[in-house]
Short mmCIF file of C-alpha atoms in Angstrom, two decimals:
data_model
loop_
_atom_site.label_atom_id
_atom_site.label_comp_id
_atom_site.label_asym_id
_atom_site.label_seq_id
_atom_site.Cartn_x
_atom_site.Cartn_y
_atom_site.Cartn_z
CA MET A 230 19.83 -1.97 14.73
CA LEU A 231 18.46 -0.35 11.59
CA ALA A 232 18.40 3.17 12.98
CA PRO A 233 20.98 4.70 10.57
CA LEU A 234 19.12 3.37 7.52
CA ALA A 235 15.78 4.48 8.93
CA ASP A 236 17.13 7.96 9.68
CA TYR A 237 18.45 8.23 6.11
CA VAL A 238 15.04 7.27 4.65
CA ARG A 239 13.15 9.64 6.98
CA ALA A 240 15.44 12.52 5.96
CA LEU A 241 14.86 12.10 2.21
CA ARG A 242 13.13 14.98 0.48
CA GLY A 243 12.08 15.97 -3.03
CA TRP A 244 12.55 13.75 -6.03
CA ARG A 245 14.74 11.28 -4.11
CA ARG A 246 11.88 10.51 -1.76
CA VAL A 247 9.41 10.24 -4.63
CA LEU A 248 11.62 7.82 -6.56
CA LEU A 249 12.24 5.66 -3.50
CA THR A 250 8.53 5.57 -2.72
CA ILE A 251 7.63 4.51 -6.27
CA ALA A 252 10.36 1.87 -6.16
CA LEU A 253 9.10 0.47 -2.85
CA GLY A 254 5.59 0.20 -4.30
CA ALA A 255 6.93 -1.64 -7.34
CA VAL A 256 8.97 -3.96 -5.12
CA ALA A 257 5.81 -4.85 -3.19
CA ALA A 258 4.19 -5.94 -6.46
CA LEU A 259 6.87 -8.63 -6.83
CA ALA A 260 5.29 -10.50 -3.90
CA LEU A 261 2.11 -11.07 -5.94
CA PRO A 262 1.51 -13.72 -8.62
CA PRO A 263 3.22 -14.79 -10.76
CA PHE A 264 6.43 -13.83 -8.87
CA HIS A 265 5.52 -14.65 -5.24
CA ILE A 266 8.74 -13.11 -3.83
CA ILE A 267 7.01 -12.55 -0.51
CA PRO A 268 10.03 -11.43 1.62
CA VAL A 269 10.26 -8.20 -0.41
CA LEU A 270 7.20 -7.00 1.52
CA LEU A 271 9.41 -6.55 4.59
CA VAL A 272 11.51 -4.03 2.67
CA ALA A 273 8.60 -2.34 0.92
CA PHE A 274 6.32 -1.69 3.89
CA SER A 275 9.01 -1.05 6.51
CA GLY A 276 10.51 1.50 4.13
CA LEU A 277 7.10 3.06 3.57
CA ILE A 278 6.59 3.44 7.34
CA TRP A 279 9.95 5.24 7.66
CA ILE A 280 9.04 7.62 4.85
CA LEU A 281 5.71 8.35 6.56
CA GLU A 282 7.58 9.06 9.79
CA GLY A 283 9.68 11.59 7.91
CA HIS A 284 6.56 13.66 7.23
CA ASP A 285 5.90 14.22 10.93
CA VAL A 286 8.51 16.99 11.16
CA GLU A 287 7.21 18.81 8.07
CA PRO A 288 4.80 21.78 8.08
CA ARG A 289 2.09 19.84 6.20
CA PRO A 290 2.37 16.18 7.23
CA LEU A 291 -1.09 15.25 5.91
CA ARG A 292 -0.31 16.50 2.42
CA GLY A 293 3.06 14.74 2.43
CA ALA A 294 1.57 11.44 3.63
CA LEU A 295 -1.14 11.56 0.97
CA LEU A 296 1.45 12.08 -1.75
CA THR A 297 3.66 9.32 -0.38
CA GLY A 298 0.73 6.89 -0.36
CA PHE A 299 -0.14 7.92 -3.90
CA TRP A 300 3.38 7.39 -5.25
CA PHE A 301 3.72 4.06 -3.44
CA GLY A 302 0.40 2.94 -4.92
CA PHE A 303 1.36 4.21 -8.36
CA GLY A 304 4.55 2.14 -8.43
CA HIS A 305 2.71 -0.85 -7.01
CA PHE A 306 -0.12 -0.87 -9.54
CA PHE A 307 1.97 0.28 -12.50
CA LEU A 308 4.13 -2.84 -12.24
CA GLY A 309 1.52 -5.23 -10.89
CA LEU A 310 -1.04 -4.38 -13.60
CA HIS A 311 1.32 -4.03 -16.54
CA TRP A 312 -0.78 -6.59 -18.41
CA ILE A 313 -3.48 -3.93 -18.83
CA VAL A 314 -1.83 -3.03 -22.14
CA GLU A 315 -2.64 -6.48 -23.58
CA PRO A 316 -6.33 -5.78 -24.38
CA MET A 317 -5.31 -2.66 -26.29
CA LEU A 318 -2.92 -4.71 -28.45
CA VAL A 319 -5.54 -7.19 -29.66
CA ASP A 320 -6.70 -4.64 -32.23
CA PRO A 321 -3.87 -2.09 -32.12
CA ALA A 322 -5.15 -0.01 -35.01
CA ARG A 323 -8.29 0.74 -33.02
CA THR A 324 -7.16 0.82 -29.39
CA ALA A 325 -3.34 1.06 -29.07
CA TRP A 326 -3.65 4.83 -28.71
CA MET A 327 -5.22 4.22 -25.28
CA ILE A 328 -2.08 2.64 -23.78
CA PRO A 329 -0.29 5.89 -22.71
CA PHE A 330 -3.49 6.91 -20.93
CA SER A 331 -4.93 3.63 -19.63
CA TRP A 332 -1.83 2.09 -18.04
CA PRO A 333 -0.61 5.05 -15.96
CA GLY A 334 -4.20 6.25 -15.61
CA LEU A 335 -5.34 3.00 -14.01
CA ALA A 336 -2.30 2.97 -11.73
CA ALA A 337 -2.96 6.56 -10.69
CA GLY A 338 -6.65 5.93 -10.07
CA LEU A 339 -6.02 2.90 -7.89
CA ALA A 340 -3.20 4.74 -6.07
CA ILE A 341 -5.83 6.97 -4.49
CA PHE A 342 -6.68 4.15 -2.08
CA PRO A 343 -3.17 3.72 -0.60
CA ALA A 344 -3.00 7.52 -0.51
CA LEU A 345 -6.09 7.60 1.69
CA ALA A 346 -4.65 4.96 4.02
CA CYS A 347 -1.38 6.85 4.38
CA GLY A 348 -3.07 10.22 4.68
CA VAL A 349 -5.51 9.22 7.41
CA GLN A 350 -2.77 7.65 9.54
CA ALA A 351 -0.89 10.95 9.44
CA ILE A 352 -3.67 12.54 11.47
CA GLY A 353 -2.53 10.47 14.45
CA ARG A 354 0.76 12.36 14.97
CA PHE A 355 2.53 9.18 16.06
CA GLY A 356 5.96 10.73 16.43
CA ASN A 357 8.42 7.94 17.21
CA ASN A 358 5.72 5.46 18.33
CA THR A 359 6.29 3.25 15.31
CA ALA A 360 4.42 0.25 16.67
CA ALA A 361 1.21 2.25 17.06
CA ARG A 362 1.66 3.68 13.56
CA VAL A 363 2.04 0.18 12.07
CA LEU A 364 -1.11 -1.08 13.78
CA VAL A 365 -3.17 1.85 12.53
CA PHE A 366 -1.62 1.69 9.07
CA ALA A 367 -2.36 -2.04 8.67
CA GLY A 368 -6.00 -1.47 9.58
CA LEU A 369 -6.39 1.54 7.31
CA TRP A 370 -4.75 -0.24 4.39
CA THR A 371 -7.36 -3.00 4.69
CA VAL A 372 -10.20 -0.47 4.82
CA SER A 373 -8.81 1.11 1.65
CA GLU A 374 -8.67 -2.29 -0.07
CA LEU A 375 -12.24 -2.98 0.99
CA LEU A 376 -13.32 0.35 -0.51
CA ARG A 377 -11.44 -0.50 -3.70
CA GLY A 378 -13.79 -3.44 -4.14
CA PHE A 379 -16.86 -1.19 -4.27
CA VAL A 380 -16.02 2.35 -5.42
CA LEU A 381 -16.94 2.94 -9.09
CA THR A 382 -18.18 -0.69 -9.37
CA GLY A 383 -14.95 -1.93 -7.76
CA PHE A 384 -11.66 -3.44 -8.88
CA PRO A 385 -10.18 -5.51 -6.01
CA TRP A 386 -7.37 -6.94 -8.14
CA ASN A 387 -4.02 -7.74 -6.49
CA LEU A 388 -5.09 -7.35 -2.89
CA ILE A 389 -2.07 -7.91 -0.66
CA GLY A 390 -3.56 -11.15 0.70
CA TYR A 391 -3.13 -12.71 -2.75
CA VAL A 392 0.60 -13.07 -2.16
CA TRP A 393 -0.39 -16.40 -0.53
CA ALA A 394 -2.71 -17.54 -3.33
CA GLY A 395 -1.83 -20.41 -5.62
CA ASN A 396 -0.98 -24.07 -5.28
CA GLY A 397 2.46 -23.42 -3.80
CA PRO A 398 4.05 -23.05 -0.36
CA GLY A 399 1.71 -20.18 0.51
CA LEU A 400 -1.39 -22.39 0.35
CA PRO A 401 -1.29 -23.30 4.08
CA MET A 402 -1.28 -19.58 4.91
CA LEU A 403 -4.23 -19.02 2.58
CA GLN A 404 -6.34 -21.31 4.78
CA ALA A 405 -6.73 -18.43 7.24
CA SER A 406 -8.95 -16.72 4.66
CA ALA A 407 -11.65 -19.27 5.51
CA VAL A 408 -12.07 -17.18 8.67
CA VAL A 409 -10.86 -13.65 7.89
CA GLY A 410 -11.07 -13.64 4.10
CA VAL A 411 -8.32 -12.55 1.74
CA LEU A 412 -8.77 -8.99 2.98
CA GLY A 413 -8.16 -10.08 6.58
CA LEU A 414 -5.19 -12.16 5.51
CA GLY A 415 -3.86 -9.02 3.87
CA THR A 416 -4.24 -7.19 7.19
CA ILE A 417 -2.06 -9.77 8.91
CA THR A 418 0.43 -9.67 6.04
CA ILE A 419 0.76 -5.88 6.17
CA LEU A 420 1.11 -5.96 9.94
CA ALA A 421 3.87 -8.57 9.77
CA SER A 422 5.65 -6.84 6.89
CA ALA A 423 5.63 -3.34 8.36
CA MET A 424 6.43 -4.18 11.98
CA PRO A 425 10.22 -4.53 11.36
CA ALA A 426 10.15 -0.74 10.94
CA VAL A 427 10.23 -0.50 14.75
CA LEU A 428 13.83 -1.74 14.58
CA GLY A 429 14.71 1.59 12.99
CA ALA A 430 14.04 3.51 16.19
CA ALA A 431 17.05 4.78 18.12
CA GLY A 432 17.47 4.83 21.89
CA PRO A 433 16.48 2.44 24.69
CA GLY A 434 13.96 -0.36 24.27
CA SER A 435 15.74 -2.37 21.57
CA SER A 436 15.03 -5.64 23.39
CA TRP A 437 11.31 -4.88 23.56
CA ARG A 438 11.25 -3.92 19.89
CA SER A 439 13.06 -7.10 18.86
CA THR A 440 10.54 -9.18 20.79
CA LEU A 441 7.66 -7.35 19.11
CA VAL A 442 9.07 -8.05 15.65
CA LEU A 443 9.73 -11.69 16.56
CA VAL A 444 6.10 -12.17 17.61
CA ILE A 445 4.34 -10.16 14.91
CA THR A 446 6.58 -10.80 11.93
CA LEU A 447 7.66 -14.38 12.56
CA LEU A 448 5.63 -16.14 15.23
CA ILE A 449 2.06 -15.21 14.18
CA PRO A 450 2.61 -16.05 10.48
CA ALA A 451 4.35 -19.29 11.49
CA LEU A 452 1.38 -20.29 13.64
CA LEU A 453 -1.07 -19.50 10.86
CA TRP A 454 1.00 -21.42 8.33
CA SER A 455 1.26 -24.42 10.65
CA GLY A 456 -2.47 -24.35 11.34
CA GLY A 457 -3.19 -24.18 7.63
CA LEU A 458 -0.85 -27.08 6.93
CA TYR A 459 -2.61 -29.14 9.60
CA ARG A 460 -5.96 -28.30 7.99
CA LEU A 461 -4.74 -29.44 4.58
CA GLN A 462 -3.20 -32.65 5.89
CA ASN A 463 -6.35 -33.64 7.75
CA THR A 464 -8.81 -33.45 4.88
CA GLU A 465 -9.73 -36.18 2.43
CA ASP A 466 -10.59 -35.74 -1.22
CA SER A 467 -14.29 -36.24 -1.79
CA TYR A 468 -16.19 -36.05 -5.07
CA VAL A 469 -19.79 -35.88 -6.25
CA PRO A 470 -20.78 -39.35 -7.49
CA ASP A 471 -21.84 -40.01 -11.09
CA VAL A 472 -20.52 -36.66 -12.37
CA ARG A 473 -17.75 -36.44 -14.95
CA LEU A 474 -17.00 -32.97 -16.30
CA ARG A 475 -15.18 -32.17 -19.53
CA ILE A 476 -13.64 -28.69 -19.71
CA VAL A 477 -12.79 -27.64 -23.26
CA GLN A 478 -9.94 -25.18 -23.83
CA ALA A 479 -9.77 -24.38 -27.54
CA ASN A 480 -6.91 -21.84 -27.28
CA ILE A 481 -8.24 -19.42 -29.90
CA ALA A 482 -6.26 -16.18 -30.11
CA GLN A 483 -8.32 -13.10 -29.31
CA LYS A 484 -7.35 -11.41 -32.56
CA ASP A 485 -8.90 -14.35 -34.45
CA LYS A 486 -11.87 -15.01 -32.21
CA TRP A 487 -14.38 -12.70 -33.90
CA ASN A 488 -13.01 -13.00 -37.45
CA PRO A 489 -16.13 -13.81 -39.53
CA GLU A 490 -14.08 -15.93 -41.92
CA LEU A 491 -12.94 -18.18 -39.06
CA ARG A 492 -16.06 -18.50 -36.94
CA THR A 493 -17.21 -21.79 -38.50
CA GLN A 494 -13.71 -23.16 -37.96
CA HIS A 495 -13.84 -22.11 -34.30
CA LEU A 496 -17.17 -23.86 -33.80
CA GLU A 497 -15.89 -27.05 -35.42
CA LYS A 498 -12.83 -26.94 -33.18
CA TYR A 499 -14.96 -26.84 -30.04
CA ILE A 500 -17.12 -29.69 -31.29
CA ARG A 501 -14.07 -31.78 -32.25
CA LEU A 502 -12.45 -31.29 -28.85
CA THR A 503 -15.73 -32.05 -27.10
CA ASN A 504 -15.88 -35.39 -28.97
CA THR A 505 -12.38 -36.40 -27.84
CA GLU A 506 -12.34 -40.11 -26.99
CA SER A 507 -11.61 -41.03 -23.38
CA PRO A 508 -11.99 -44.12 -21.14
CA GLU A 509 -14.61 -42.36 -19.01
CA LYS A 510 -17.39 -40.62 -20.89
CA PRO A 511 -18.23 -37.12 -19.64
CA THR A 512 -21.68 -36.42 -18.25
CA HIS A 513 -21.45 -32.64 -18.73
CA VAL A 514 -19.34 -30.41 -20.97
CA ILE A 515 -18.14 -26.89 -20.11
CA TRP A 516 -16.99 -24.30 -22.64
CA PRO A 517 -15.52 -20.90 -21.61
CA GLU A 518 -16.82 -17.35 -21.79
CA THR A 519 -18.18 -16.36 -25.25
CA ALA A 520 -16.79 -19.66 -26.52
CA VAL A 521 -17.89 -19.37 -30.15
CA PRO A 522 -18.71 -16.26 -32.21
CA PHE A 523 -22.38 -17.15 -32.67
CA LEU A 524 -25.49 -16.05 -30.83
CA LEU A 525 -26.33 -19.56 -29.66
CA ALA A 526 -29.50 -18.47 -27.91
CA ASN A 527 -30.74 -16.90 -31.16
CA ASP A 528 -29.53 -19.48 -33.68
CA ALA A 529 -31.35 -22.83 -33.52
CA LEU A 530 -29.39 -24.24 -36.49
CA ILE A 531 -25.98 -23.68 -34.86
CA ARG A 532 -27.35 -24.89 -31.54
CA GLY A 533 -28.39 -28.11 -33.27
CA GLN A 534 -24.83 -28.66 -34.47
CA VAL A 535 -23.53 -28.07 -30.97
CA ALA A 536 -26.06 -30.47 -29.45
CA ARG A 537 -24.63 -33.40 -31.40
CA ALA A 538 -21.53 -33.18 -29.20
CA ILE A 539 -23.48 -33.13 -25.92
CA PRO A 540 -23.55 -36.40 -23.94
CA PRO A 541 -26.94 -38.18 -23.98
CA GLU A 542 -29.06 -36.99 -21.05
CA GLY A 543 -26.23 -34.55 -20.29
CA ALA A 544 -25.74 -30.84 -20.93
CA LEU A 545 -23.36 -28.23 -22.27
CA ILE A 546 -22.62 -25.19 -20.10
CA THR A 547 -21.12 -22.46 -22.24
CA GLY A 548 -20.54 -18.76 -22.43
CA SER A 549 -22.20 -16.92 -25.31
CA VAL A 550 -23.20 -13.44 -26.34
CA ARG A 551 -26.99 -13.23 -26.26
CA SER A 552 -29.33 -10.76 -27.93
CA ALA A 553 -32.76 -10.12 -26.44
CA PHE A 554 -35.38 -7.41 -26.05
CA HIS A 555 -34.95 -5.60 -22.76
CA ASP A 556 -36.39 -2.28 -21.53
CA GLY A 557 -38.05 -1.59 -24.85
CA GLY A 558 -35.08 -2.31 -27.10
CA ARG A 559 -32.72 -5.04 -28.25
CA GLN A 560 -29.81 -5.49 -25.86
CA LEU A 561 -26.65 -7.60 -25.77
CA PHE A 562 -25.76 -9.77 -22.79
CA ASN A 563 -22.61 -11.66 -21.86
CA SER A 564 -24.33 -14.87 -20.85
CA LEU A 565 -23.95 -18.40 -19.58
CA LEU A 566 -26.24 -20.87 -21.34
CA VAL A 567 -27.15 -24.42 -20.41
CA ILE A 568 -28.01 -26.45 -23.54
CA ASP A 569 -29.34 -29.99 -23.26
CA TRP A 570 -28.71 -32.89 -25.66
CA ALA A 571 -31.93 -31.97 -27.55
CA ALA A 572 -30.58 -28.44 -28.27
CA ASN A 573 -32.94 -26.78 -25.79
CA ILE A 574 -31.73 -23.87 -23.65
CA THR A 575 -32.69 -24.84 -20.12
CA GLN A 576 -30.95 -22.10 -18.10
CA VAL A 577 -29.61 -18.61 -18.76
CA TYR A 578 -27.44 -16.40 -16.58
CA ASP A 579 -26.55 -12.89 -17.75
CA LYS A 580 -23.35 -11.40 -16.36
CA SER A 581 -24.35 -8.90 -13.69
CA HIS A 582 -21.00 -7.20 -12.95
CA LEU A 583 -19.70 -5.78 -16.22
CA VAL A 584 -16.17 -4.48 -16.88
CA PRO A 585 -16.06 -0.68 -17.28
CA PHE A 586 -14.57 0.30 -20.66
CA GLY A 587 -14.30 -3.41 -21.52
CA GLU A 588 -17.99 -4.25 -21.84
CA TYR A 589 -19.57 -0.84 -21.46
CA VAL A 590 -18.49 2.79 -21.40
CA PRO A 591 -19.40 4.74 -18.24
CA LEU A 592 -20.84 8.18 -19.00
CA ARG A 593 -21.32 7.25 -22.63
CA GLY A 594 -21.92 10.44 -24.59
CA VAL A 595 -19.51 12.32 -22.37
CA LEU A 596 -16.31 10.26 -22.62
CA PRO A 597 -14.93 10.15 -26.19
CA VAL A 598 -13.96 6.46 -26.15
CA GLU A 599 -15.39 3.12 -27.23
CA LYS A 600 -15.40 -0.12 -25.25
CA ILE A 601 -12.49 -2.48 -25.87
CA VAL A 602 -14.62 -5.53 -26.68
CA PRO A 603 -15.53 -5.25 -30.38
CA GLY A 604 -19.11 -4.68 -31.49
CA GLN A 605 -21.61 -1.88 -31.55
CA GLY A 606 -23.13 -0.72 -28.31
CA ASP A 607 -22.64 -1.71 -24.70
CA PHE A 608 -23.48 -4.94 -22.97
CA THR A 609 -26.38 -4.86 -20.52
CA ALA A 610 -25.93 -6.10 -16.97
CA GLY A 611 -28.11 -8.98 -15.83
CA PRO A 612 -30.01 -9.25 -12.55
CA ALA A 613 -28.51 -10.20 -9.19
CA ARG A 614 -26.56 -13.39 -8.66
CA ARG A 615 -28.54 -16.63 -8.48
CA LEU A 616 -28.04 -20.39 -8.51
CA ILE A 617 -28.14 -22.51 -11.66
CA ASP A 618 -29.67 -25.98 -11.55
CA VAL A 619 -28.63 -28.49 -14.20
CA THR A 620 -29.96 -32.04 -14.38
CA GLY A 621 -27.40 -34.40 -12.90
CA LEU A 622 -25.38 -31.66 -11.18
CA PRO A 623 -25.52 -29.96 -7.78
CA ALA A 624 -26.62 -26.31 -7.99
CA PHE A 625 -23.79 -23.88 -8.70
CA SER A 626 -23.11 -20.15 -8.62
CA PRO A 627 -22.07 -18.85 -12.08
CA LEU A 628 -19.22 -16.36 -12.36
CA ILE A 629 -18.33 -14.88 -15.73
CA CYS A 630 -14.78 -13.56 -16.06
CA TYR A 631 -13.87 -11.07 -13.35
CA GLU A 632 -17.06 -11.61 -11.35
CA ALA A 633 -14.88 -14.09 -9.43
CA ILE A 634 -12.51 -11.42 -8.08
CA PHE A 635 -14.91 -9.89 -5.54
CA PRO A 636 -14.54 -11.34 -2.01
CA GLY A 637 -17.85 -12.05 -0.35
CA GLN A 638 -19.82 -11.45 -3.57
CA VAL A 639 -19.67 -14.76 -5.43
CA THR A 640 -22.80 -16.47 -4.08
CA PRO A 641 -26.43 -15.43 -3.66
CA ASP A 642 -27.30 -13.94 -0.29
CA ASP A 643 -30.10 -16.34 0.55
CA VAL A 644 -28.89 -19.78 -0.56
CA ARG A 645 -25.57 -21.64 -0.62
CA PRO A 646 -24.41 -23.37 -3.81
CA ALA A 647 -22.48 -26.63 -3.94
CA TRP A 648 -19.75 -25.25 -6.23
CA LEU A 649 -18.59 -22.24 -8.22
CA LEU A 650 -18.30 -22.18 -12.01
CA ASN A 651 -16.04 -19.54 -13.54
CA LEU A 652 -16.21 -19.08 -17.31
CA THR A 653 -13.57 -16.68 -18.57
CA ASN A 654 -11.62 -15.55 -21.60
CA ASP A 655 -8.16 -14.66 -20.33
CA ALA A 656 -6.84 -14.23 -23.86
CA TRP A 657 -7.42 -10.54 -23.14
CA PHE A 658 -4.74 -10.69 -20.42
CA GLY A 659 -1.81 -11.91 -22.53
CA ASN A 660 0.38 -14.89 -21.72
CA PHE A 661 2.29 -13.81 -18.63
CA ALA A 662 1.13 -12.16 -15.41
CA GLY A 663 -2.53 -11.50 -16.17
CA PRO A 664 -3.80 -15.10 -16.48
CA TRP A 665 -1.83 -16.27 -13.42
CA GLN A 666 -3.08 -13.38 -11.31
CA HIS A 667 -6.67 -13.99 -12.42
CA LEU A 668 -6.39 -17.70 -11.58
CA ALA A 669 -4.93 -17.03 -8.13
CA ILE A 670 -7.55 -14.40 -7.36
CA ALA A 671 -10.50 -16.45 -8.58
CA THR A 672 -9.50 -19.68 -6.88
CA SER A 673 -8.99 -17.88 -3.55
CA ARG A 674 -12.78 -17.80 -3.36
CA THR A 675 -12.72 -21.57 -2.79
CA VAL A 676 -10.96 -21.25 0.57
CA GLU A 677 -13.05 -18.26 1.64
CA GLU A 678 -16.36 -19.92 0.83
CA GLY A 679 -15.49 -23.60 1.41
CA LEU A 680 -16.68 -24.33 -2.14
CA PRO A 681 -14.86 -26.00 -5.04
CA MET A 682 -14.44 -24.12 -8.30
CA VAL A 683 -14.44 -25.32 -11.89
CA ARG A 684 -12.83 -22.85 -14.25
CA ALA A 685 -13.00 -22.90 -18.06
CA ALA A 686 -10.77 -20.43 -19.93
CA ASN A 687 -10.43 -19.91 -23.67
CA THR A 688 -6.63 -19.82 -23.78
CA GLY A 689 -5.95 -20.88 -20.17
CA ILE A 690 -5.73 -21.29 -17.34
CA SER A 691 -8.56 -23.82 -16.97
CA ALA A 692 -8.59 -25.62 -13.64
CA VAL A 693 -10.51 -27.61 -11.06
CA VAL A 694 -9.90 -26.50 -7.47
CA ASP A 695 -11.22 -28.12 -4.30
CA ALA A 696 -12.77 -26.35 -1.32
CA HIS A 697 -9.33 -25.91 0.31
CA GLY A 698 -7.77 -24.20 -2.71
CA ARG A 699 -5.89 -27.26 -3.98
CA VAL A 700 -5.68 -27.51 -7.75
CA GLN A 701 -6.90 -30.97 -8.78
CA GLY A 702 -6.22 -30.53 -12.47
CA TRP A 703 -5.38 -27.77 -14.91
CA MET A 704 -4.42 -26.74 -18.44
CA GLY A 705 -1.84 -23.99 -18.81
CA VAL A 706 -1.72 -20.88 -20.96
CA GLY A 707 -1.63 -21.56 -24.69
CA VAL A 708 -2.68 -25.21 -24.38
CA GLU A 709 -5.37 -26.74 -26.58
CA GLY A 710 -7.23 -29.72 -25.20
CA VAL A 711 -9.76 -31.07 -22.73
CA LEU A 712 -9.63 -31.61 -19.00
CA ASP A 713 -11.78 -34.50 -17.77
CA THR A 714 -12.43 -34.32 -14.07
CA ALA A 715 -14.64 -35.32 -11.20
CA LEU A 716 -16.45 -32.59 -9.27
CA PRO A 717 -15.10 -32.02 -5.72
CA ARG A 718 -17.59 -31.75 -2.89
CA PRO A 719 -18.08 -28.61 -0.79
CA ILE A 720 -17.28 -28.44 2.90
CA PRO A 721 -19.49 -26.85 5.59
CA ALA A 722 -19.86 -23.09 5.32
CA THR A 723 -16.77 -21.26 6.60
CA PRO A 724 -16.97 -18.31 9.01
CA PHE A 725 -16.22 -16.02 6.09
CA ALA A 726 -19.03 -17.60 4.06
CA ARG A 727 -21.42 -16.75 6.90
CA TRP A 728 -20.23 -13.25 7.75
CA GLY A 729 -18.33 -12.10 4.68
CA ASN A 730 -16.35 -8.86 4.67
CA LEU A 731 -17.66 -7.90 8.09
CA ILE A 732 -14.90 -10.06 9.62
CA PRO A 733 -11.90 -8.33 7.95
CA LEU A 734 -13.54 -4.96 8.59
CA ILE A 735 -13.81 -5.68 12.32
CA LEU A 736 -10.20 -6.93 12.33
CA ALA A 737 -9.00 -3.78 10.57
CA LEU A 738 -10.91 -1.40 12.83
CA GLY A 739 -9.73 -3.34 15.86
CA LEU A 740 -6.11 -2.72 14.86
CA VAL A 741 -6.82 0.97 14.40
CA VAL A 742 -8.33 1.18 17.89
CA LEU A 743 -5.47 -0.83 19.39
CA GLY A 744 -2.94 1.45 17.71
CA LEU A 745 -4.64 4.57 19.04
CA VAL A 746 -4.70 3.08 22.54
CA LEU A 747 -1.01 2.29 22.27
CA LEU A 748 -0.38 5.83 21.09
CA ARG A 749 -1.56 7.13 24.46
CA ARG A 750 1.27 5.32 26.20
CA ARG A 751 4.44 7.22 26.90
CA ASP A 752 6.59 4.24 25.87
CA THR A 753 8.10 4.55 22.44
CA ALA A 754 8.76 1.76 20.00
#
């Protein structure tokens, strides 16, 4: 059926093959937020499989497959992470020079992981057994994504499973991540997207190949989507009684945020918004990451001003830079503070997973660069994740900024919270793709863990999401205001919450084994 096109792609060599591979990687990025053009994955990954098949007749297939995986990954991450230039444009005089290095450099670094997936599959010598190749490739791709979440502190942004994230038509499909996680959902997505490549094989067996594509590409996703829809339609909204949260989104531009001439104005803005009149009085107030340019933990006078806006017997949960003595010297922490109505700090959480080059410089003294976040010196990482108890609230797991993007790493190991709180400052990510991707990624944790999430962002997107990933309320990018909301209840721990990334790893390795078993058969696909 598609044999002539497949033969043409397999026969490509040189710069034509490189350009097509980069283009296919970029096309695959269009399936991710904010575009969600999911059908393009069929083109991107089927085309990639055909290119990989073309290496089998070359003298060095492993080298060719590694390069193909690299160029596919480069195109994919170059387009999908184009917002990475935004942080360098906040203070262009200081950091714009990094753009020609950071944007392609990040894409090239992350492209190593698809390169490994493509390179390892080449060892199998699949020949024209496309079905076996697809099974092995889908498993190896997932292993590479899992590694991407840990190597060099990890950056699991734009995993393929996130094509289903968001409050749109993909939400029923996302429900499968309660069992297999977003990584496992990505495995299924890759498998379904790449399996049409078997239609590019010539010769007998076309009926068998068509049936295989029908089952893998259409039937299995349809069953998962239907099951997810049933799950969503058979749940009732349930909220924690006597809790009314107020999320404050002040919408302060990043270029103005740390201007010393404006910092009093910023503080007054947060207090004014917090005091917004409403029919139902809030019990607790939430401000975003590093909400105001003061060291609240170190400044009792400013904390006293803030306390006047806190509900009686309630509390303010806010992000703030904190200075404290640590390991024999004064250190800076990106912290979450709980301040009661008497201006006392009752709880502190220091961000434990810092952003390389954003909050600290790896190999400082060797690399000739400064961190992007302004200020002298690096931030210090806090201890391991823990629960925060606030009077009048169920215990929650705090997540500052991109701490929410790590599947299976958003709760303490020994105790289960009742909800997730994500404080972030997405002003660093611009106004287009970055904030929407971050929202979709962070809120995917709700389905995986069976826990609701409350999210407070400086410039958006602030949101309240229930334990099934449904957005209950939100404020968009560039909006100033408050979001008053009830707190959704959690649901019983999901399989993924119990077993974590072990489930997608077993699924991925199972596909690899199944593909190798199929490879032993004489039948071709």
